[in-house]
Amino acid sequence: KLCGYLNKLGIKGPIKTWKSRWFFYDENKCHLLYYRTAQDINPLGSIDLSSASFDCKVENGEGVFEIRTPSRVFTLKAISKQAMMYWLQQLQMRRWEFCNAQSRFPEGAKVQWNFVLFTCFCVLVWFCIDVGDNEDFLPPVKTPTEAVGLKAASLPAPQISTALQNISLKHPWTEIQNTVYNICGSKQLWGNNGNIFSFSEFQEHPENLDEERETEEGTLEDGTMEPRLNWVRKARWMNSGFPGLPEELSRERNPMDKVSVLQQQILTLTEEVKSQKELVKLLHKALEAAQQEKRVSSMYLTAAEDKDRLELVRHKVRQIADLTSRLEALEQAKKELEQVLTLRDGHIQELKEHVQLLMEKNHAKQEVIMALTEQMAREFSDPLQEPNTITAETLYKQQEEIEHLKDDIDAYKTQNQFLNSEIHQVTRLWTSVAENEKALLMKCACLQARNCQMESKYLTVLRKLQEAVPGLPSSHAELVRNLIQEALQWDVKKEAEQGFNLNAVSEYDEYGFMTVPDYEVEDWKLLAKIQALEIKSNNLRSQEAVEKPLRDRWNSVGELSPSAELKSLIRSGIPVEHRQRVWRWIVSRHCSHLPDHYQRLLRQSKSTEHPACRQIELDLPRTLTNNKHFSSPTSQLIPKLRRVLLAFSWHNPAIGYCQGLNRLAAVALLVLEDEESAFWCLVHIVENLMPADYYSDTLITSQVDQRVFKDFLSEKLPRLMAHFEQYRIDVSLITFNWFLVAFVDSLVSDILLRVWDAFLYEGTKVIFRYALAIFKYNEEEILRIHDSVEIYQYLRFFTRMIMDGRKLMNIAFNDLNPFPIKLLRNRRSMHREELEAELCELEQIKAAYVKERAEQGP
C-alpha cells in the first residue's frame, strides 16, 4: 500500500500554510486521497492522477513537489529529498499501471471494429511501456519506511505548531465526523490491541463517498437515527475488505497472497479466452461470407433466367453499401486518432520548451559558479596583497553559497532525469499511435481497393446485360438501361472529393496523358468506367506494397553505372522523379553530344526548306491526341516537336522523316522536356537501338521483324498461333505499328513508360518480349472468340484494356524466358535473306512485265 504523511500547502483557505495530511493511493480509481490523520474515515479530498503530471522545482525548497491536474495544482512537501523522489516514482509507476490495466480490459465495447482497433493500440502502448521501463533514466529510490507505508500509520503524526493550523476549514463537517468517529472508535478498539488505530475502517472504495455523505446528512436531520446509522456505517467499512494493520502485516507473510495472485491471473486469462473466442467468431463469419459469395457467383454462372441474375446484381449492390459503411467507420476512427496525435504533439512541444528553459537556467547558474570560482582563485592566489579585505566570515559565506549552488545543480540534474523519463514515455506512446495510424491507412487502402473491384465487377455484369438487352423482356430491358444510365452518371473525381480518398485518379497523369480513355462510341463509355475503377484499384493495391519499396530502392541509388542490379531496377520501372535523370544518362552513354550541332541543324532548317517539311506539318496535329500537351495546335510542345523533327531530317538525310518518328520524339519531349535532349534520344532510338533500314522507304527491316515475331509467337504461344491460322488472322496488321513506334498510342501511359525504360536500356529485344506478353496476357480471351471479324475488332483495342502493369512485366521478363539475343539476330539474318530474295524476284517479274508490255506496243 502506498500511503504516508505529507505536508500540503493550503492556497484557497484563509490560512495559507503547510498542513500535515495522511495520503493514501486508491488503486481502483487512480486517486490520491488525503485525510487529516491516519485514523480518519472520511477523506478531506482526492487528487485524480490518471491525467495529472508531476514536477519538482528546486526554488520551492527541499522535498517540495507539485501534482498538476487539469483543474488545480497541488503543492506537497515530503520530510526529505529521498521521500520526495520515492513518492514521485511510485505515483508515476502506479499511474502507468492503472492506464495499462484500463487499456487491456476495456469496458463495454459497443462496436466490434472499434474494440479490435482499441485492443491493438493498447498492446502497442503496453509494449512501449515495458520497453521504456528498462531504460535506466532514474534509478529506483529505496523505500523510506520511517515516512511511507503502513508502519508510518502507527507512528505519531508530525507535530504542527498549533492545533488550529492543521484543521481543514474548507471541510468542517468532515472534520466533525472524523473527530466523533475517532472518539467513539477509540472506546471500542482500546481493549482489543491497545491501539486506537484500526486500518480495517479505512476507506477503500472512494466511489461510496457520496453515498456516505448523504447518510451523514440524513443522520443530522433525525437525531434518533444517528447511533444506529453510525454503527451501520462502521459495519459497512468493516466488511469492505480493507485489511487492518496487523492483518496486512501477516498477509505479507501468508501464502494466501499467492492464491489471490493466481486467482487474478485466472480472471485475466478468462478475459483473454473470451476475446479469443470473439476473434474466432469474427473469422468464422468472414469465412461464411466468402463461402456465401462463392455460392452466389456459382449461382450466377448457372442461372438460367435473367431474373435470377438481376437478383444477384441487387445482392452485389447491397454488399457494396455494406463495404461503404465500414469504410466510413474507419474514416471516423482515423480522424479520432489524428486528434489524439495532435494533442500528444502539443504536450511533447510543451515538455521540450520546459526542458529548454531548465537547461538555460542551469547554464546561467553554471556560469555564476565559474565566475565565483575564478574570483576565489584570484583572491587565494595572493593572500598577502590585501590581508584585511577578506575576513573569515566573508569566506565562510562564500563557501556556504557554493555548497548551496552545488545542491541546486544536483537537484536540477535529478529533475532533468525525471523529465527525460516522462518525455521518453510520451515519445514511445506517440510512435505507437503513428504506427497504428499507418496500419489503419493500409487497411483503408485495402478496403477501398476491394470496393473498387466490387464496383468494377458490377459494371462488368451491367455491360454483359447491355449486350443481351435485345433478347430481354421490355421491363427487364428498361431496368438494365436505368442501371447503366445511373452507372454512367457516377463520376470518379466527384466521389473522391466528397469522401475519404487515399489515391485519387485524376483526369491526366504526370505527363499529361488521359488516365481514362474518351470513347466516342456510346456502348464503350461503360467500358471506360470499368477501366477507371481498375486503374484506381491497381494504384491502391500497389502503392504501399510495391511502389514505395521500389521508390526507396531508387532513392538509395547514387551514381549510375551499368550493372545487373540497375537492369533489374529499370525493368521494374523508373519512378517519375528519377526517370528524366536515368534517360539522360542512357542516351549520353551511346550518343556523343556534339557541341552546337543541334543549333546548327535548326539554322539550316530555317534557311532551307526540307522536302519532308510538308509531311511533318501534316503529322503534327495527329501526334498523341490523348495528351493535353499535344491535343491543341496552340500547345507549347508543338513548336518544339516541329524543330526536333526538322533537325533530325537534316541530321539523317538517308531517312529524313518517316511517319512514326513524330510519336517517338513526342514521348522523348514529355519526359526529357529539353529540345536538344529529346533530339539526341530520337537519334539514339533510330541509329543505335533499331536495326538499319527500319525507317527507310521500303521498311524492309520492319517487315523482317514481323516474320521473326510470328516465329516466336508459334514457339511461345502455339495454341494462340494455331487459333489465328484457323481463322486466317494476320497479326502483323496489328503488331506492325507496335514495333514501328514502340507501343506509343497502344498501351496506357503508365505501362508505356515502363516499356520505354527497359527499351532504351536494353534495345529492341524488349519490344519482342512485351509484344509476346500482351498476347499471353489476353490469350484466354482471344481463344474464346470464334469469328475472324470479332477477333480483329477485339485486337483493335485489347491493349488498352491491360491495367496491371506488374503482371505484364512479370510475363515479359519471367514467363517468356529464355530469350537469347543471339537467337533474335540469327532469325533476323535468315528472314532478311528470304525477304530480299522475294523482293528481287518481284523486281525481276516487274521488269519482265514492263519489257513485255513495251514489246507489245501501244
Coordinates of N, CA and C in Angstrom, one line a residue, residues 38-41 153 181-182 185-186 188-190 192-193 195-203 237-238 242-247:
A38 N -4.3 9.5 10.1 CA -4.4 8.1 9.5 C -5.7 7.4 10.1
Q39 N -6.2 7.9 11.2 CA -7.4 7.3 11.8 C -8.7 7.8 11.3
D40 N -8.7 8.8 10.4 CA -10.0 9.4 9.9 C -10.6 8.4 9.0
I41 N -12.0 8.5 8.9 CA -12.7 7.6 8.0 C -13.1 8.3 6.7
A153 N 1.6 4.6 9.7 CA 0.3 4.9 10.3 C 0.3 4.7 11.8
Y181 N -16.0 10.1 15.2 CA -15.8 8.7 14.9 C -14.5 8.2 15.7
N182 N -13.5 9.1 15.7 CA -12.3 8.7 16.5 C -12.6 8.6 18.0
G185 N -14.7 5.4 18.2 CA -14.0 4.2 17.8 C -12.9 3.9 18.8
S186 N -12.3 4.9 19.5 CA -11.3 4.6 20.5 C -11.8 3.8 21.6
Q188 N -14.2 1.6 21.5 CA -14.5 0.3 21.1 C -13.2 -0.5 20.8
L189 N -12.2 0.1 20.4 CA -11.0 -0.6 20.0 C -9.9 -0.6 21.0
W190 N -10.0 0.2 22.1 CA -8.9 0.3 23.0 C -8.6 -1.0 23.7
N192 N -9.0 -4.0 22.5 CA -8.6 -5.1 21.6 C -7.1 -5.2 21.5
N193 N -6.4 -4.2 21.1 CA -5.0 -4.2 20.9 C -4.3 -3.1 21.6
N195 N -4.6 -0.1 20.8 CA -4.3 0.9 19.8 C -5.6 1.4 19.2
I196 N -5.7 2.7 19.2 CA -6.9 3.3 18.7 C -7.0 3.3 17.2
F197 N -5.9 2.9 16.5 CA -6.0 2.9 15.0 C -6.3 1.6 14.5
S198 N -7.3 1.5 13.7 CA -7.7 0.2 13.1 C -7.8 0.5 11.6
F199 N -7.0 -0.1 10.9 CA -6.9 0.2 9.5 C -8.1 -0.4 8.7
S200 N -8.8 -1.4 9.4 CA -9.9 -2.0 8.7 C -11.0 -1.0 8.4
E201 N -11.1 0.1 9.2 CA -12.1 1.0 9.0 C -11.7 2.1 8.0
F202 N -10.6 1.9 7.4 CA -10.1 2.9 6.5 C -10.9 2.8 5.2
Q203 N -11.1 3.8 4.5 CA -12.0 3.8 3.3 C -11.2 3.3 2.1
W237 N -17.9 -0.4 6.6 CA -16.5 -0.3 6.4 C -15.7 -1.5 6.9
M238 N -16.2 -2.2 7.9 CA -15.5 -3.4 8.4 C -15.6 -4.5 7.4
F242 N -11.1 -4.0 3.4 CA -9.8 -3.4 3.6 C -9.1 -4.0 4.8
P243 N -8.0 -4.5 4.7 CA -7.3 -5.2 5.9 C -6.8 -4.2 6.9
G244 N -6.9 -4.7 8.2 CA -6.3 -3.9 9.2 C -4.8 -4.0 9.2
L245 N -4.1 -3.2 10.0 CA -2.7 -3.1 10.0 C -2.1 -4.5 10.4
P246 N -2.5 -5.2 11.5 CA -1.9 -6.5 11.8 C -2.2 -7.5 10.8
E247 N -3.5 -7.5 10.2 CA -3.8 -8.4 9.1 C -3.0 -8.2 7.9

